[in-house]
mmCIF file of C-alpha atoms in Angstrom:
data_model
loop_
_atom_site.group_PDB
_atom_site.id
_atom_site.type_symbol
_atom_site.label_atom_id
_atom_site.label_comp_id
_atom_site.label_asym_id
_atom_site.label_seq_id
_atom_site.Cartn_x
_atom_site.Cartn_y
_atom_site.Cartn_z
ATOM 1 C CA UNK A 1 -3.516 13.844 41.981
ATOM 2 C CA UNK A 2 -0.836 12.208 39.810
ATOM 3 C CA UNK A 3 -2.211 8.758 40.654
ATOM 4 C CA UNK A 4 -5.685 9.417 39.212
ATOM 5 C CA UNK A 5 -4.809 8.885 35.520
ATOM 6 C CA UNK A 6 -3.158 5.563 36.399
ATOM 7 C CA UNK A 7 -6.249 4.444 38.316
ATOM 8 C CA UNK A 8 -8.418 5.252 35.316
ATOM 9 C CA UNK A 9 -6.157 3.207 33.056
ATOM 10 C CA UNK A 10 -6.486 0.019 35.120
ATOM 11 C CA UNK A 11 -10.017 -0.950 33.939
ATOM 12 C CA UNK A 12 -9.081 -0.115 30.340
ATOM 13 C CA UNK A 13 -6.042 -2.368 30.627
ATOM 14 C CA UNK A 14 -8.093 -5.196 32.121
ATOM 15 C CA UNK A 15 -10.734 -4.958 29.377
ATOM 16 C CA UNK A 16 -8.048 -4.993 26.687
ATOM 17 C CA UNK A 17 -6.369 -8.005 28.301
ATOM 18 C CA UNK A 18 -9.697 -9.841 28.478
ATOM 19 C CA UNK A 19 -10.392 -9.207 24.777
ATOM 20 C CA UNK A 20 -6.926 -10.392 23.775
ATOM 21 C CA UNK A 21 -7.232 -13.595 25.803
ATOM 22 C CA UNK A 22 -10.752 -14.175 24.539
ATOM 23 C CA UNK A 23 -9.572 -13.839 20.947
ATOM 24 C CA UNK A 24 -6.830 -16.381 21.537
ATOM 25 C CA UNK A 25 -9.338 -18.914 22.863
ATOM 26 C CA UNK A 26 -11.423 -19.195 19.695
ATOM 27 C CA UNK A 27 -12.965 -22.657 19.621
ATOM 28 C CA UNK A 28 -11.478 -24.950 16.986
ATOM 29 C CA UNK A 29 -13.692 -27.865 16.007
ATOM 30 C CA UNK A 30 -11.741 -30.945 14.836
ATOM 31 C CA UNK A 31 -12.591 -32.448 11.465
ATOM 32 C CA UNK A 32 -14.858 -35.481 11.367
ATOM 33 C CA UNK A 33 -14.013 -38.797 9.734
ATOM 34 C CA UNK A 34 -16.374 -37.826 6.914
ATOM 35 C CA UNK A 35 -14.441 -34.596 6.385
ATOM 36 C CA UNK A 36 -11.167 -36.505 6.230
ATOM 37 C CA UNK A 37 -12.611 -38.959 3.698
ATOM 38 C CA UNK A 38 -13.706 -36.061 1.473
ATOM 39 C CA UNK A 39 -10.223 -34.536 1.677
ATOM 40 C CA UNK A 40 -8.643 -37.863 0.797
ATOM 41 C CA UNK A 41 -10.960 -38.333 -2.179
ATOM 42 C CA UNK A 42 -10.854 -34.816 -3.627
ATOM 43 C CA UNK A 43 -7.614 -33.126 -2.548
ATOM 44 C CA UNK A 44 -4.598 -34.911 -4.037
ATOM 45 C CA UNK A 45 -2.204 -32.714 -2.058
ATOM 46 C CA UNK A 46 -3.704 -34.066 1.184
ATOM 47 C CA UNK A 47 -3.954 -37.611 -0.192
ATOM 48 C CA UNK A 48 -0.190 -37.660 -0.846
ATOM 49 C CA UNK A 49 0.801 -36.580 2.684
ATOM 50 C CA UNK A 50 1.993 -39.032 5.311
ATOM 51 C CA UNK A 51 -0.177 -39.616 8.392
ATOM 52 C CA UNK A 52 1.643 -37.010 10.516
ATOM 53 C CA UNK A 53 1.316 -34.286 7.912
ATOM 54 C CA UNK A 54 -2.303 -35.247 7.274
ATOM 55 C CA UNK A 55 -3.070 -34.532 10.926
ATOM 56 C CA UNK A 56 -1.279 -31.181 10.665
ATOM 57 C CA UNK A 57 -3.218 -30.350 7.495
ATOM 58 C CA UNK A 58 -6.492 -31.192 9.260
ATOM 59 C CA UNK A 59 -5.557 -28.947 12.187
ATOM 60 C CA UNK A 60 -4.817 -26.049 9.838
ATOM 61 C CA UNK A 61 -8.164 -26.599 8.069
ATOM 62 C CA UNK A 62 -9.982 -26.508 11.427
ATOM 63 C CA UNK A 63 -8.101 -23.351 12.448
ATOM 64 C CA UNK A 64 -9.071 -21.686 9.161
ATOM 65 C CA UNK A 65 -12.744 -22.497 9.755
ATOM 66 C CA UNK A 66 -12.507 -20.920 13.210
ATOM 67 C CA UNK A 67 -11.252 -17.565 11.911
ATOM 68 C CA UNK A 68 -12.745 -17.096 8.415
ATOM 69 C CA UNK A 69 -16.441 -17.139 7.486
ATOM 70 C CA UNK A 70 -17.445 -18.962 4.306
ATOM 71 C CA UNK A 71 -20.711 -17.636 2.940
ATOM 72 C CA UNK A 72 -22.788 -18.896 -0.019
ATOM 73 C CA UNK A 73 -24.340 -16.430 -2.452
ATOM 74 C CA UNK A 74 -27.085 -17.798 -4.675
ATOM 75 C CA UNK A 75 -26.331 -21.436 -3.907
ATOM 76 C CA UNK A 76 -26.546 -24.094 -1.216
ATOM 77 C CA UNK A 77 -23.170 -24.642 0.417
ATOM 78 C CA UNK A 78 -21.855 -28.185 0.777
ATOM 79 C CA UNK A 79 -19.193 -29.660 3.030
ATOM 80 C CA UNK A 80 -17.153 -30.383 -0.086
ATOM 81 C CA UNK A 81 -17.174 -26.686 -1.031
ATOM 82 C CA UNK A 82 -16.083 -25.622 2.445
ATOM 83 C CA UNK A 83 -13.269 -28.183 2.555
ATOM 84 C CA UNK A 84 -11.998 -27.255 -0.914
ATOM 85 C CA UNK A 85 -11.898 -23.564 0.024
ATOM 86 C CA UNK A 86 -10.068 -24.300 3.270
ATOM 87 C CA UNK A 87 -7.649 -26.636 1.465
ATOM 88 C CA UNK A 88 -6.893 -23.867 -1.032
ATOM 89 C CA UNK A 89 -5.997 -21.648 1.903
ATOM 90 C CA UNK A 90 -3.873 -24.230 3.700
ATOM 91 C CA UNK A 91 -1.844 -25.584 0.769
ATOM 92 C CA UNK A 92 0.226 -22.410 0.173
ATOM 93 C CA UNK A 93 0.947 -21.902 3.894
ATOM 94 C CA UNK A 94 1.499 -25.535 4.858
ATOM 95 C CA UNK A 95 5.237 -24.960 5.171
ATOM 96 C CA UNK A 96 4.738 -22.314 7.881
ATOM 97 C CA UNK A 97 3.962 -23.188 11.478
ATOM 98 C CA UNK A 98 1.658 -20.392 12.617
ATOM 99 C CA UNK A 99 0.467 -18.500 9.552
ATOM 100 C CA UNK A 100 -2.929 -16.790 9.736
ATOM 101 C CA UNK A 101 -4.690 -14.880 6.957
ATOM 102 C CA UNK A 102 -4.996 -11.681 8.935
ATOM 103 C CA UNK A 103 -6.094 -9.846 5.781
ATOM 104 C CA UNK A 104 -9.129 -12.102 5.281
ATOM 105 C CA UNK A 105 -12.411 -12.206 7.199
ATOM 106 C CA UNK A 106 -14.765 -13.977 4.780
ATOM 107 C CA UNK A 107 -14.956 -15.950 1.544
ATOM 108 C CA UNK A 108 -18.053 -15.511 -0.630
ATOM 109 C CA UNK A 109 -18.851 -18.472 -2.864
ATOM 110 C CA UNK A 110 -20.763 -17.718 -6.078
ATOM 111 C CA UNK A 111 -22.342 -20.406 -8.280
ATOM 112 C CA UNK A 112 -20.313 -19.476 -11.369
ATOM 113 C CA UNK A 113 -18.187 -16.781 -12.952
ATOM 114 C CA UNK A 114 -19.044 -13.133 -12.256
ATOM 115 C CA UNK A 115 -18.271 -9.650 -13.552
ATOM 116 C CA UNK A 116 -16.479 -6.630 -12.085
ATOM 117 C CA UNK A 117 -19.758 -5.543 -10.453
ATOM 118 C CA UNK A 118 -19.977 -8.944 -8.670
ATOM 119 C CA UNK A 119 -22.996 -10.001 -10.763
ATOM 120 C CA UNK A 120 -23.255 -13.672 -11.741
ATOM 121 C CA UNK A 121 -26.685 -14.025 -13.307
ATOM 122 C CA UNK A 122 -26.568 -11.921 -16.474
ATOM 123 C CA UNK A 123 -24.324 -10.133 -18.969
ATOM 124 C CA UNK A 124 -20.667 -10.843 -19.660
ATOM 125 C CA UNK A 125 -19.002 -12.758 -16.820
ATOM 126 C CA UNK A 126 -15.403 -13.915 -16.951
ATOM 127 C CA UNK A 127 -14.040 -13.588 -13.392
ATOM 128 C CA UNK A 128 -13.488 -16.896 -11.576
ATOM 129 C CA UNK A 129 -12.074 -15.470 -8.346
ATOM 130 C CA UNK A 130 -10.797 -12.265 -6.815
ATOM 131 C CA UNK A 131 -9.460 -10.717 -3.630
ATOM 132 C CA UNK A 132 -11.579 -7.754 -2.610
ATOM 133 C CA UNK A 133 -10.281 -4.196 -2.348
ATOM 134 C CA UNK A 134 -11.822 -0.943 -1.127
ATOM 135 C CA UNK A 135 -15.137 -1.593 0.588
ATOM 136 C CA UNK A 136 -14.652 -5.309 -0.202
ATOM 137 C CA UNK A 137 -11.297 -5.385 1.576
ATOM 138 C CA UNK A 138 -10.857 -8.490 3.714
ATOM 139 C CA UNK A 139 -13.150 -10.548 1.490
ATOM 140 C CA UNK A 140 -12.508 -13.065 -1.257
ATOM 141 C CA UNK A 141 -14.990 -14.097 -3.942
ATOM 142 C CA UNK A 142 -14.757 -17.487 -5.627
ATOM 143 C CA UNK A 143 -16.762 -19.226 -8.322
ATOM 144 C CA UNK A 144 -17.879 -22.698 -7.234
ATOM 145 C CA UNK A 145 -17.455 -24.042 -10.760
ATOM 146 C CA UNK A 146 -13.839 -22.797 -10.833
ATOM 147 C CA UNK A 147 -13.206 -23.996 -7.276
ATOM 148 C CA UNK A 148 -14.301 -27.556 -8.063
ATOM 149 C CA UNK A 149 -12.547 -27.601 -11.429
ATOM 150 C CA UNK A 150 -9.273 -26.663 -9.720
ATOM 151 C CA UNK A 151 -9.374 -29.905 -7.721
ATOM 152 C CA UNK A 152 -10.471 -32.096 -10.622
ATOM 153 C CA UNK A 153 -8.158 -34.390 -12.573
ATOM 154 C CA UNK A 154 -8.642 -32.246 -15.695
ATOM 155 C CA UNK A 155 -7.343 -29.049 -14.071
ATOM 156 C CA UNK A 156 -3.750 -29.607 -15.151
ATOM 157 C CA UNK A 157 -1.594 -26.764 -13.813
ATOM 158 C CA UNK A 158 -4.498 -24.545 -12.752
ATOM 159 C CA UNK A 159 -6.294 -23.944 -9.480
ATOM 160 C CA UNK A 160 -8.228 -20.674 -9.179
ATOM 161 C CA UNK A 161 -8.702 -20.801 -5.413
ATOM 162 C CA UNK A 162 -5.001 -21.421 -4.706
ATOM 163 C CA UNK A 163 -4.272 -18.534 -7.104
ATOM 164 C CA UNK A 164 -6.395 -16.166 -4.999
ATOM 165 C CA UNK A 165 -4.930 -17.277 -1.684
ATOM 166 C CA UNK A 166 -1.431 -16.713 -3.095
ATOM 167 C CA UNK A 167 -2.550 -13.149 -3.885
ATOM 168 C CA UNK A 168 -3.417 -12.803 -0.183
ATOM 169 C CA UNK A 169 0.027 -14.039 0.816
ATOM 170 C CA UNK A 170 1.554 -11.565 -1.611
ATOM 171 C CA UNK A 171 -0.640 -8.783 -0.205
ATOM 172 C CA UNK A 172 0.321 -9.520 3.415
ATOM 173 C CA UNK A 173 3.407 -7.276 3.192
ATOM 174 C CA UNK A 174 1.236 -4.334 2.126
ATOM 175 C CA UNK A 175 1.606 -4.604 -1.664
ATOM 176 C CA UNK A 176 0.256 -7.127 -4.174
ATOM 177 C CA UNK A 177 3.279 -6.973 -6.434
ATOM 178 C CA UNK A 178 4.502 -10.547 -6.949
ATOM 179 C CA UNK A 179 7.287 -10.055 -4.395
ATOM 180 C CA UNK A 180 6.208 -11.718 -1.109
ATOM 181 C CA UNK A 181 8.609 -9.881 1.185
ATOM 182 C CA UNK A 182 7.211 -11.676 4.242
ATOM 183 C CA UNK A 183 8.322 -14.982 2.733
ATOM 184 C CA UNK A 184 11.414 -14.058 0.725
ATOM 185 C CA UNK A 185 14.691 -12.938 2.275
ATOM 186 C CA UNK A 186 15.821 -9.511 1.078
ATOM 187 C CA UNK A 187 18.889 -10.828 -0.760
ATOM 188 C CA UNK A 188 16.672 -13.014 -2.963
ATOM 189 C CA UNK A 189 14.267 -10.242 -3.983
ATOM 190 C CA UNK A 190 16.157 -8.884 -7.016
ATOM 191 C CA UNK A 191 16.997 -12.362 -8.409
ATOM 192 C CA UNK A 192 13.307 -13.285 -8.073
ATOM 193 C CA UNK A 193 12.165 -10.149 -9.936
ATOM 194 C CA UNK A 194 14.770 -10.808 -12.647
ATOM 195 C CA UNK A 195 13.568 -14.412 -12.996
ATOM 196 C CA UNK A 196 9.928 -13.318 -13.290
ATOM 197 C CA UNK A 197 10.662 -10.908 -16.133
ATOM 198 C CA UNK A 198 12.898 -13.348 -17.981
ATOM 199 C CA UNK A 199 10.137 -15.947 -17.886
ATOM 200 C CA UNK A 200 7.529 -13.370 -18.992
ATOM 201 C CA UNK A 201 9.666 -12.724 -22.071
ATOM 202 C CA UNK A 202 9.786 -16.446 -22.821
ATOM 203 C CA UNK A 203 6.004 -16.671 -22.513
ATOM 204 C CA UNK A 204 5.630 -13.725 -24.917
ATOM 205 C CA UNK A 205 7.932 -15.512 -27.391
ATOM 206 C CA UNK A 206 5.936 -18.769 -27.094
ATOM 207 C CA UNK A 207 8.919 -20.469 -25.464
ATOM 208 C CA UNK A 208 7.227 -21.394 -22.196
ATOM 209 C CA UNK A 209 4.378 -23.677 -21.138
ATOM 210 C CA UNK A 210 3.304 -21.247 -18.378
ATOM 211 C CA UNK A 211 -0.208 -19.798 -18.744
ATOM 212 C CA UNK A 212 0.066 -16.521 -20.743
ATOM 213 C CA UNK A 213 -2.064 -14.800 -18.090
ATOM 214 C CA UNK A 214 1.182 -14.674 -16.104
ATOM 215 C CA UNK A 215 2.337 -11.852 -18.402
ATOM 216 C CA UNK A 216 -0.342 -9.506 -16.979
ATOM 217 C CA UNK A 217 1.952 -8.242 -14.210
ATOM 218 C CA UNK A 218 4.282 -9.514 -11.477
ATOM 219 C CA UNK A 219 1.427 -10.297 -9.072
ATOM 220 C CA UNK A 220 -0.356 -12.463 -11.637
ATOM 221 C CA UNK A 221 2.899 -14.142 -12.615
ATOM 222 C CA UNK A 222 3.519 -15.148 -8.999
ATOM 223 C CA UNK A 223 -0.031 -16.464 -8.557
ATOM 224 C CA UNK A 224 -0.045 -18.367 -11.871
ATOM 225 C CA UNK A 225 3.304 -20.110 -11.328
ATOM 226 C CA UNK A 226 2.232 -20.934 -7.768
ATOM 227 C CA UNK A 227 -0.780 -22.804 -9.187
ATOM 228 C CA UNK A 228 1.641 -24.732 -11.400
ATOM 229 C CA UNK A 229 3.957 -25.370 -8.411
ATOM 230 C CA UNK A 230 1.221 -26.963 -6.310
ATOM 231 C CA UNK A 231 -0.822 -28.662 -9.041
ATOM 232 C CA UNK A 232 1.967 -30.213 -11.110
ATOM 233 C CA UNK A 233 5.225 -29.808 -9.173
ATOM 234 C CA UNK A 234 7.058 -32.647 -10.937
ATOM 235 C CA UNK A 235 6.490 -31.066 -14.355
ATOM 236 C CA UNK A 236 7.485 -27.604 -13.104
ATOM 237 C CA UNK A 237 10.671 -29.012 -11.585
ATOM 238 C CA UNK A 238 11.489 -30.760 -14.853
ATOM 239 C CA UNK A 239 10.764 -27.826 -17.189
ATOM 240 C CA UNK A 240 11.647 -24.902 -14.913
ATOM 241 C CA UNK A 241 14.104 -26.142 -12.247
ATOM 242 C CA UNK A 242 15.261 -22.673 -11.143
ATOM 243 C CA UNK A 243 11.685 -21.422 -10.859
ATOM 244 C CA UNK A 244 10.739 -24.525 -8.881
ATOM 245 C CA UNK A 245 13.705 -23.967 -6.554
ATOM 246 C CA UNK A 246 12.754 -20.328 -5.895
ATOM 247 C CA UNK A 247 9.120 -21.225 -5.192
ATOM 248 C CA UNK A 248 10.265 -24.017 -2.856
ATOM 249 C CA UNK A 249 12.231 -21.380 -0.972
ATOM 250 C CA UNK A 250 9.276 -18.968 -0.859
ATOM 251 C CA UNK A 251 6.708 -21.541 0.315
ATOM 252 C CA UNK A 252 9.134 -23.636 2.423
ATOM 253 C CA UNK A 253 7.863 -26.744 0.643
ATOM 254 C CA UNK A 254 9.143 -29.400 -1.771
ATOM 255 C CA UNK A 255 5.930 -30.812 -3.305
ATOM 256 C CA UNK A 256 7.853 -32.679 -6.003
ATOM 257 C CA UNK A 257 9.874 -34.495 -3.352
#
């Protein structure tokens, strides 16, 4: 009699094992030469990598495509759009070997800015990107106009899509609070919080070149300075060396060399 429960568990165990193995064998389609040319032309981060790191970047892009759906809303999706979204995802995690966005299932691409009700065709619209919560949990919404601007030469220190993917990294420890505990050793947490608030005070006093939106809260500060870190690392290192050093530690990258 005692052996019956164990017998019943065997098929359950086998089904679970099958599903786990099946999940691990998700097909990853390599990038084409056309894809690589688009990356080289439009993504300066990729363009500046050596050949070995370019291959690793391409592999991470392909892996992202295999696990996250990119869906157009009110527009016709292009390969450029897909590659820019995937690049925005890969850039912040390029310093980590096996990072996956487990808190993301799909990215919705809108034609332009939208409002808090996710409408993009009328009324006041000022949102360029956001990470979904509640019933939208696991989804990200991006504006195509903001996405493309972030990879243009006129973007300066800003990149909306990178900003939103940094929010996802921040959120991966359970709280979107500007303190990425999954990426930052415990002993560096308090110094990082102190640095954030000191810089917020400088921004408030017009003594910093960081986008004032960073004063909103710690989460926005982290996302805003991360844009700066990846878009203009040399300038950040020159003007804010301690901030650059801390972000290099968090992202395990030295984009300024």
